CSV table of C-alpha atoms and ligand atoms in Angstrom, one decimal:
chain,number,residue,atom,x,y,z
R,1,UNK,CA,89.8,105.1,133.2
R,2,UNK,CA,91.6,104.7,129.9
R,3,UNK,CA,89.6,105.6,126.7
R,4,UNK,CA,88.6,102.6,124.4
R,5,UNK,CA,91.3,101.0,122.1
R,6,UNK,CA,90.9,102.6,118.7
R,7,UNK,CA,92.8,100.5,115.3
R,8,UNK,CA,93.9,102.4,112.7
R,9,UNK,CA,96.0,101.8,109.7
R,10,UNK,CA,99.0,102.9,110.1
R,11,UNK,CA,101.2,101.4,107.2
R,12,UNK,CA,100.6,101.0,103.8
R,13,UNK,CA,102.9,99.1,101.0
R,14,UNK,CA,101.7,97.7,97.6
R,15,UNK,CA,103.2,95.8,94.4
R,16,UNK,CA,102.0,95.8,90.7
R,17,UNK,CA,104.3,93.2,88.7
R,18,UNK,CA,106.1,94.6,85.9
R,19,UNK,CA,104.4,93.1,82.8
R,20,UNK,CA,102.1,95.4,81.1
R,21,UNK,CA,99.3,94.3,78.5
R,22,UNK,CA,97.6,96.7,76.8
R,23,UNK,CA,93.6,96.4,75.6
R,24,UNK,CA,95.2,96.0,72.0
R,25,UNK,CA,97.6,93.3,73.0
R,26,UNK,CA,94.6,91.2,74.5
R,27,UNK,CA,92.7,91.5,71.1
R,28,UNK,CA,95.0,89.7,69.2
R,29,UNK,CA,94.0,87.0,71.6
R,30,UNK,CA,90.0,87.2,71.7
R,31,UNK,CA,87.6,89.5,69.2
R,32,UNK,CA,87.4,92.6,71.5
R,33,UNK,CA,88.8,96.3,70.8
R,34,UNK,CA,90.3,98.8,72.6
R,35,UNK,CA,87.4,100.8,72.6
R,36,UNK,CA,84.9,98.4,73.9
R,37,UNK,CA,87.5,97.3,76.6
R,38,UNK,CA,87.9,101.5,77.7
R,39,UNK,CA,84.0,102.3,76.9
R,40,UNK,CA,82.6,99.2,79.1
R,41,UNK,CA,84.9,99.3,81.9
R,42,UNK,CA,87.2,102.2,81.9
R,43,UNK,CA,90.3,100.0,82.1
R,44,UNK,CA,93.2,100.5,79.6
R,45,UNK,CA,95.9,98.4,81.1
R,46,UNK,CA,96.9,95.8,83.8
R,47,UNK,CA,99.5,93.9,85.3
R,48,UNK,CA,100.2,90.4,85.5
R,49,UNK,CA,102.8,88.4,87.3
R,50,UNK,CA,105.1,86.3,85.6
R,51,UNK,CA,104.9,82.5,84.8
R,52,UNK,CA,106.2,81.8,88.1
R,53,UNK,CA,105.4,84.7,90.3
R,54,UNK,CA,102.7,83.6,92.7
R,55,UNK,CA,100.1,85.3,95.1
R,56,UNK,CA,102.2,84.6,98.1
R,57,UNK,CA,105.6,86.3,95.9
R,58,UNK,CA,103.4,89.7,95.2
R,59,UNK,CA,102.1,90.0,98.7
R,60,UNK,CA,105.7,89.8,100.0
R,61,UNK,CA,106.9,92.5,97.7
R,62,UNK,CA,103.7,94.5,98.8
R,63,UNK,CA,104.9,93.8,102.5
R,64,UNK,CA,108.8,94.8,101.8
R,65,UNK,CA,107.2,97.9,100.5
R,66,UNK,CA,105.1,99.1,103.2
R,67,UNK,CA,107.9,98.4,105.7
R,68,UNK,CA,110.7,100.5,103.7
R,69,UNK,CA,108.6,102.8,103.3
R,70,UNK,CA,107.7,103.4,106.5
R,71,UNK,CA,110.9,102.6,108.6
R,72,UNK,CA,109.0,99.1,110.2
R,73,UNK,CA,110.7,95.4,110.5
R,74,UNK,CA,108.6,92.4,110.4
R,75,UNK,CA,110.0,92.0,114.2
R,76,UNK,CA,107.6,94.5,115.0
R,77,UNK,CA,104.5,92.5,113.0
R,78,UNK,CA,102.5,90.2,115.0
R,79,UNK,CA,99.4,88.7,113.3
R,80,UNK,CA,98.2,88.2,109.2
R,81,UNK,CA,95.5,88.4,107.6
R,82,UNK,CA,95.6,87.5,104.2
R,83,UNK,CA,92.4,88.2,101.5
R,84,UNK,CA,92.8,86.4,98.5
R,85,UNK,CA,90.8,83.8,96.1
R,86,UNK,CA,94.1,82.9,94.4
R,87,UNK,CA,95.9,81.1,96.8
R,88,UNK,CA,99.6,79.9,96.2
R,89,UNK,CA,97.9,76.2,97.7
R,90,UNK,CA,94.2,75.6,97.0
R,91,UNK,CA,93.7,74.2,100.5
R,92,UNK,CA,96.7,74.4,102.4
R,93,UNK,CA,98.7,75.8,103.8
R,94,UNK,CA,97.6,79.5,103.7
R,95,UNK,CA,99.2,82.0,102.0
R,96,UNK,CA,99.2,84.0,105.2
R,97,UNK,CA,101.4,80.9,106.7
R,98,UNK,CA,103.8,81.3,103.7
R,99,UNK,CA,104.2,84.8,104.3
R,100,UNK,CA,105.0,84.3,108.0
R,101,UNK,CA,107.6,81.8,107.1
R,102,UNK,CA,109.2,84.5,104.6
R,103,UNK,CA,109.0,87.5,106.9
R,104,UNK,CA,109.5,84.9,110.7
R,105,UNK,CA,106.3,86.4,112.1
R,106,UNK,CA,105.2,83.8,114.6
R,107,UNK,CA,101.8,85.0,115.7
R,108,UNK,CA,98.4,84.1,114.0
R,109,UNK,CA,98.2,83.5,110.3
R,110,UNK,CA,94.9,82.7,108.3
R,111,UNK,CA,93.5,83.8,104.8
R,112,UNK,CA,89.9,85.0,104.4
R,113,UNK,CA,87.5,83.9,101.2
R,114,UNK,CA,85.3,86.6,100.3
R,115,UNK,CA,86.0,87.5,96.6
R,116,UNK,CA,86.3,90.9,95.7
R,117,UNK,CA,85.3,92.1,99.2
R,118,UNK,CA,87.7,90.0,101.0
R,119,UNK,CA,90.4,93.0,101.9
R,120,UNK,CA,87.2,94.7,104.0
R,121,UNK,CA,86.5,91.2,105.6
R,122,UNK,CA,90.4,90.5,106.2
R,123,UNK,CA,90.0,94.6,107.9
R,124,UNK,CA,87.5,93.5,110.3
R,125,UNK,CA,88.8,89.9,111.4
R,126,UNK,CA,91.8,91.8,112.3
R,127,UNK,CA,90.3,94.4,113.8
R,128,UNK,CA,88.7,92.3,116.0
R,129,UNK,CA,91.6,89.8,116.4
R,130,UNK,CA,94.1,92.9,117.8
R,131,UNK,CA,90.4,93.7,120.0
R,132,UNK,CA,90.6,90.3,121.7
R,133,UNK,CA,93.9,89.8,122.5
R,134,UNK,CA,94.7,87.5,120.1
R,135,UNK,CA,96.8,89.6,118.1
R,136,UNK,CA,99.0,92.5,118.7
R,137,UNK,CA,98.9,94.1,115.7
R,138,UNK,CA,97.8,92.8,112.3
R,139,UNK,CA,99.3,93.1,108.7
R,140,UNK,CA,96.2,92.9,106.5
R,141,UNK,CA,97.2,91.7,102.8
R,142,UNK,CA,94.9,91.5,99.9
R,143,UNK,CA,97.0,89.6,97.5
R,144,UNK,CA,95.6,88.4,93.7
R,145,UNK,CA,97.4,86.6,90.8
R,146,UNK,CA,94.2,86.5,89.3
R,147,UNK,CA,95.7,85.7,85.8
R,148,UNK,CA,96.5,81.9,86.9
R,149,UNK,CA,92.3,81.6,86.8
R,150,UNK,CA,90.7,83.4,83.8
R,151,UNK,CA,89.8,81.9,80.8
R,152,UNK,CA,91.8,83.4,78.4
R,153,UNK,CA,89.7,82.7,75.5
R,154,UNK,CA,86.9,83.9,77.4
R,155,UNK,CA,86.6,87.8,76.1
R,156,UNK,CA,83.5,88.4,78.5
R,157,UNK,CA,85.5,88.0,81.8
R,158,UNK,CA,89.8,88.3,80.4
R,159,UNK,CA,89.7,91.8,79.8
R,160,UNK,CA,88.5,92.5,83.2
R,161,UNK,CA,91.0,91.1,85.5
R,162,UNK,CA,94.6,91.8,86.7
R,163,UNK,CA,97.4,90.5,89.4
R,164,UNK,CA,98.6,92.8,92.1
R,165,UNK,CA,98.8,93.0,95.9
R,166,UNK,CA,98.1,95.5,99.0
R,167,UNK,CA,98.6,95.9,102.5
R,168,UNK,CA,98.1,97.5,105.5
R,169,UNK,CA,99.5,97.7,109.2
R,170,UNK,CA,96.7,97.5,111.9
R,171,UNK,CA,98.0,98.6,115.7
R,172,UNK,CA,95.9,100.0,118.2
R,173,UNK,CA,96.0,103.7,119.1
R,174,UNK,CA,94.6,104.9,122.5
R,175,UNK,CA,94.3,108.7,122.1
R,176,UNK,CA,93.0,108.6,118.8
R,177,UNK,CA,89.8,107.5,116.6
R,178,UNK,CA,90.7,105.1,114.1
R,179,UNK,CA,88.0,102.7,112.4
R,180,UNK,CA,84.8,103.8,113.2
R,181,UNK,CA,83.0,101.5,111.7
R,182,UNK,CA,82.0,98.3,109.5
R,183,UNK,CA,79.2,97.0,107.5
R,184,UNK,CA,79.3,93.3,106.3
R,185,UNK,CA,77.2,91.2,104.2
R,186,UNK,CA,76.7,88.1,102.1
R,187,UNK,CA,73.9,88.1,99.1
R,188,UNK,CA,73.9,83.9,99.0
R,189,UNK,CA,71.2,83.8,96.8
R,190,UNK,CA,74.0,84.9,93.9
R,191,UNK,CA,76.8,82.8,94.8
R,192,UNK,CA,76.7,81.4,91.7
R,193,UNK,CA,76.8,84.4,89.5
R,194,UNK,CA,80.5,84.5,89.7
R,195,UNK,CA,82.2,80.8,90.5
R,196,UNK,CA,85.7,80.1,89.6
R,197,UNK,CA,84.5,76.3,88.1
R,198,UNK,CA,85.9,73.4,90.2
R,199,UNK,CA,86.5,71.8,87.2
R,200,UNK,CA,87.8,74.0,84.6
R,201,UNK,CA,89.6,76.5,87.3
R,202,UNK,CA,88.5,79.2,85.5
R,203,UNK,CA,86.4,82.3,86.4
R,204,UNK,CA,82.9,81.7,85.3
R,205,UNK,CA,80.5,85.5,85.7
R,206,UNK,CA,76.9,86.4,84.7
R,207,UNK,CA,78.4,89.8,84.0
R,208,UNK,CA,75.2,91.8,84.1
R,209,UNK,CA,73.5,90.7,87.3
R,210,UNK,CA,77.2,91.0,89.2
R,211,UNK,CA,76.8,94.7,87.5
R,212,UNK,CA,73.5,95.8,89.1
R,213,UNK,CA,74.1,94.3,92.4
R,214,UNK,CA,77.3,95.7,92.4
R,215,UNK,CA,75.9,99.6,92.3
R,216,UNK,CA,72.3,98.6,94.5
R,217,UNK,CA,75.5,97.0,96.9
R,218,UNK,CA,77.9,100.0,97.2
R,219,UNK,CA,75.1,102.2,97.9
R,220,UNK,CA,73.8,100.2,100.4
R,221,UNK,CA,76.7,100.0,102.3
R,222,UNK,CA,77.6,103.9,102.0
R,223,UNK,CA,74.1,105.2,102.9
R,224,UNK,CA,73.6,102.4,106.0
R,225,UNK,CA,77.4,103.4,107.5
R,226,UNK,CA,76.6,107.3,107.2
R,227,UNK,CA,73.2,107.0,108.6
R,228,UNK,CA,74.2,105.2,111.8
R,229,UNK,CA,77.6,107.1,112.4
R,230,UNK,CA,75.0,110.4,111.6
R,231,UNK,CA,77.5,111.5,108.8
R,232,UNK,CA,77.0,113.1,105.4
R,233,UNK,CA,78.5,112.9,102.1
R,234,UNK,CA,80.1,116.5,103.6
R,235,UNK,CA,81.9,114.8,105.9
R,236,UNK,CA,83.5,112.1,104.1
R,237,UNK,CA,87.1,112.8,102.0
R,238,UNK,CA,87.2,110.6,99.7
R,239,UNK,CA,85.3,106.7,98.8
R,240,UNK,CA,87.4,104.4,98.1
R,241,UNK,CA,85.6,101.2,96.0
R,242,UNK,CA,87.1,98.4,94.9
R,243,UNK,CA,87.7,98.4,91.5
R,244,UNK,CA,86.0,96.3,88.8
R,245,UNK,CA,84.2,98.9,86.5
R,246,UNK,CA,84.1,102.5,86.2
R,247,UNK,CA,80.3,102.9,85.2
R,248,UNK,CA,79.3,101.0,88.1
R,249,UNK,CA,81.1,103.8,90.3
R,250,UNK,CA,79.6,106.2,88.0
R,251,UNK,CA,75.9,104.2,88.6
R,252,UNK,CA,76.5,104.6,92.3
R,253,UNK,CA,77.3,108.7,92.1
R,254,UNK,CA,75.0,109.2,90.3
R,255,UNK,CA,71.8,106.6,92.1
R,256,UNK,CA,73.3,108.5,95.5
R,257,UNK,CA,73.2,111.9,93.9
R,258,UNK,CA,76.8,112.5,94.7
R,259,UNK,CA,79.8,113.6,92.1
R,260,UNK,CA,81.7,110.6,90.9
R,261,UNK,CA,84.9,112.6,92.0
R,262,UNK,CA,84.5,111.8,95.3
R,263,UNK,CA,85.7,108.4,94.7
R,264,UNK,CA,89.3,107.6,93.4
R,265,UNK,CA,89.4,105.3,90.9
R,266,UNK,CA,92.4,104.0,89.6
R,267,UNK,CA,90.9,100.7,87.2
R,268,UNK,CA,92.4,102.3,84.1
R,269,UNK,CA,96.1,101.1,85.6
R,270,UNK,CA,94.8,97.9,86.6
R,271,UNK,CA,92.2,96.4,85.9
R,272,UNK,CA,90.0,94.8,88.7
R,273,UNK,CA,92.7,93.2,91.1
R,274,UNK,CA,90.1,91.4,93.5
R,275,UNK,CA,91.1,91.5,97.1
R,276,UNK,CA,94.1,93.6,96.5
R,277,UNK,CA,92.2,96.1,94.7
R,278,UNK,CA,91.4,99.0,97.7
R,279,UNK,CA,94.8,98.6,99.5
R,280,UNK,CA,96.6,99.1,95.9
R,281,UNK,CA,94.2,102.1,95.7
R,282,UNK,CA,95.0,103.3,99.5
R,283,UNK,CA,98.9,103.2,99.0
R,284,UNK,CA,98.5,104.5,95.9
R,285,UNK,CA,96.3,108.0,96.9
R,286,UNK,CA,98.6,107.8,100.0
R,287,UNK,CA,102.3,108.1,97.5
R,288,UNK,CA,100.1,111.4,95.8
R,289,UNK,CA,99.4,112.8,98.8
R,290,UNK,CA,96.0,112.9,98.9
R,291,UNK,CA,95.0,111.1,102.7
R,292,UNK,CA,95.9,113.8,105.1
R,293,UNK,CA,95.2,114.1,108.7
R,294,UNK,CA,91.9,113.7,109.9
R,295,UNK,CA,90.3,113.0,106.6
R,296,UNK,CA,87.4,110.4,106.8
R,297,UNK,CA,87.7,107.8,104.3
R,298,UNK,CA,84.5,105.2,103.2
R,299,UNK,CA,86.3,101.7,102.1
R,300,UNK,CA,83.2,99.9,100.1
R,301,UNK,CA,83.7,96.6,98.4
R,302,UNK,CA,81.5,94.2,97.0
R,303,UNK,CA,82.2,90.5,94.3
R,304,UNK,CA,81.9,86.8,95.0
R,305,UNK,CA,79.7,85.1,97.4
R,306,UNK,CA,77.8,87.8,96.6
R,307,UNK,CA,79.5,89.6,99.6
R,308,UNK,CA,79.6,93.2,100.3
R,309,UNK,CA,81.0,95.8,102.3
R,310,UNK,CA,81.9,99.3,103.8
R,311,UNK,CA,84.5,100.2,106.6
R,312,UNK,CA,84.6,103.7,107.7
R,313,UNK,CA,87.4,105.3,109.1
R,314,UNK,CA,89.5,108.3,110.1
R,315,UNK,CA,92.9,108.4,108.5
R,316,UNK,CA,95.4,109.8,110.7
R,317,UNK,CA,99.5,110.4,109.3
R,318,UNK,CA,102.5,108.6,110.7
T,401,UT7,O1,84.8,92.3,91.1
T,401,UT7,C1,83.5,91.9,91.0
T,401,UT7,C2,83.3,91.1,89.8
T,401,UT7,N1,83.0,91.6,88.5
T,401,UT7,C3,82.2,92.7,88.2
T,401,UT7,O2,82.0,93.6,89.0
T,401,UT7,C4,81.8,92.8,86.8
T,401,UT7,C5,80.4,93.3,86.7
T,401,UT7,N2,79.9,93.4,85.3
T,401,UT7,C6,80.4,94.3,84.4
T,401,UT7,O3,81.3,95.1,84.8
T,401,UT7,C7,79.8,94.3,83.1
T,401,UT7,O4,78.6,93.6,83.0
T,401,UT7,C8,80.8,93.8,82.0
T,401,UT7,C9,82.0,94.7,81.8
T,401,UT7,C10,81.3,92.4,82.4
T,401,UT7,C11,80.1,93.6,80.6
T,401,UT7,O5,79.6,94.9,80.2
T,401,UT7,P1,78.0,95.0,79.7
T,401,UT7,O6,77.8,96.4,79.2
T,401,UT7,O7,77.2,94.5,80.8
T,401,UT7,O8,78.0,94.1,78.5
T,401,UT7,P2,77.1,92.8,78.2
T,401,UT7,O9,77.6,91.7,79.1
T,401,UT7,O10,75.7,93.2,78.3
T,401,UT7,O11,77.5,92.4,76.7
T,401,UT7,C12,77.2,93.3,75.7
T,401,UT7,C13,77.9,92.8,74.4
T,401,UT7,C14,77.6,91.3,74.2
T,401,UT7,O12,77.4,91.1,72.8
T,401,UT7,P3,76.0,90.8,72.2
T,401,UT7,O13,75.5,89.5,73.0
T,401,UT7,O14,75.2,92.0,72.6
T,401,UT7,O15,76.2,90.6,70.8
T,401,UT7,C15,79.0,90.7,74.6
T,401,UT7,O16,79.2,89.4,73.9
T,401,UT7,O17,79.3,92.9,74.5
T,401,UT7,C16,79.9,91.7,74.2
T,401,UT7,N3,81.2,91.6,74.9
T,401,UT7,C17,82.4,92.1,74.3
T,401,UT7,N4,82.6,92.7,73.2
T,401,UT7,C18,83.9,93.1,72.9
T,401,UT7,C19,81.5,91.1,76.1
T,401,UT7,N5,82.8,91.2,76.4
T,401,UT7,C20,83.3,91.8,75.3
T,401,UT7,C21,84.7,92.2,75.0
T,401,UT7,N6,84.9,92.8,73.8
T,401,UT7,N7,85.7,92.1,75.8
């Protein structure tokens, strides 16, 4: 009998645009400092796309990438799953469709909606797509140009954000284990702590309450996919969170008694990038080196709806 189908990543690509702005530049727009932009958040920088560059134009970039980097054509892609809340069209069609029509990939295309958390989402809908049948293999994007929606006179929420995009290859694998496991949720009773406004098109966030059920989130998921896969923090590489705020990483070390260094961060570069935030994170750590065969890697993510997340995997080199 053949062993059970296991999916693994086995591609990565990503793509930051090129325009820099600096915590200093942003305060000559709204009263905020440097200092309170590092000392509340940990970010010092972030990229934005250009006037015209759109979520559908970063994800392609992020898909060229992973492919020359990895020796793949878009022949060999099947299915795409796109995360994103910053859609090229605000209803149709999806950016997943666009980037099918860039790259001739004729197999399913849809775009998930779950905020922050959507790349973990957009993991498992493939996952289970390429289970099914219903895709051979799945390029999962989490794509963001999250500069076209904040308020840039708003100094709670502008300093916080950046564009960007990330991807990953999904194929099935039979001799190996892959994904291990995921652990999905949706808080409803917060969806409107963080809105983008119908009206205004603009990020709206009670910035506090997102904050503490951000950490009481991550550590949920962490503890609930170690427990059932009977796995300590031993046995797990590295975390890798989304990124929106380093003390909220450093809230969750510390309210799982763990060392914050078992979590990559990379939010000073960034910013929070949404969606794309734990694939730009993944390619990134993967370019340094630092996934290597057999490691066991704890994606967590957690933002609007309130959703949160976890996948667990094992990372295997190709
Ligand atoms: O991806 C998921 C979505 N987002 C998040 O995960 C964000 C979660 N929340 C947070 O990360 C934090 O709550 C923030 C970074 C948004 C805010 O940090 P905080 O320590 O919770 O600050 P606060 O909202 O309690 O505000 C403290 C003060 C306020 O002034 P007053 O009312 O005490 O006078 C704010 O007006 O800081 C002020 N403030 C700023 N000051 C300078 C808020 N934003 C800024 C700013 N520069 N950019």
């Amino acid at each position: 009998m053949k062993p059970p189908l296991s999916i693994q990543i086995t591609a990565l690509g990503s793509y930051s645009p090129a325009r820099v702005v600096t915590n200093d530049e942003l305060s000559h727009r709204v009263d905020t400092s440097d200092e309170w932009i590092k000392s509340h958040t940990g970010i010092a920088v972030r990229h934005l796309a250009a006037e015209l560059e759109t979520t559908a134009d970063l994800a392609t970039k992020a898909v060229e990438n992973l492919l020359a980097n990895h020796g793949r054509t878009a022949a060999e892609i099947d299915g795409i799953v796109v995360a994103t809340a910053t859609p090229d069209y605000p209803g149709f069609p999806s950016t997943a469709c666009l980037l099918a029509q860039r790259f001739g990939i004729k197999g399913p295309a849809l775009d998930i909606s779950a905020g922050c958390t959507g790349f973990i989402y957009a993991l498992e809908v493939g996952r289970a797509m390429i289970i099914t049948g219903a895709m051979k293999n799945a390029l999962v994007v989490g794509s963001e140009t999250l500069s076209s929606v904040v308020d840039w006179d708003d100094r709670n929420t502008c300093v916080l954000f950046g564009d960007g995009a990330g991807c990953a290859l999904l194929e099935s694998r039979q001799e190996q284990e892959g994904i291990l496991d995921t652990y999905l949720k949706a808080e409803a009773a917060g969806a409107e702590a963080l809105v983008i406004d119908p009206k205004s098109r603009t990020i709206k966030m009670d910035g506090r309450s997102v904050y503490s059920f951000a950490v009481r989130s991550i550590g949920q998921a962490i503890e609930t996919l170690l427990k059932r896969n009977n796995l300590d923090f031993e046995d797990i590489a590295w975390i890798v969170p989304h990124q929106a705020n380093q003390r909220i990483i450093a809230a969750c070390a510390k309210r799982l008694g763990i060392d914050v260094q078992k979590f990559y961060l990379n939010i000073e570069q960034y910013a929070n990038t949404s969606a794309a935030s734990i694939p730009l994170a993944l390619a990134e750590m993967q370019e340094k080196g630092l996934l290597k065969e057999g490691n066991r890697l704890l994606l967590v993510g957690f933002g609007a709806g309130l959703t949160y997340g976890g996948t667990l995997l094992t990372w295997h080199q190709y």
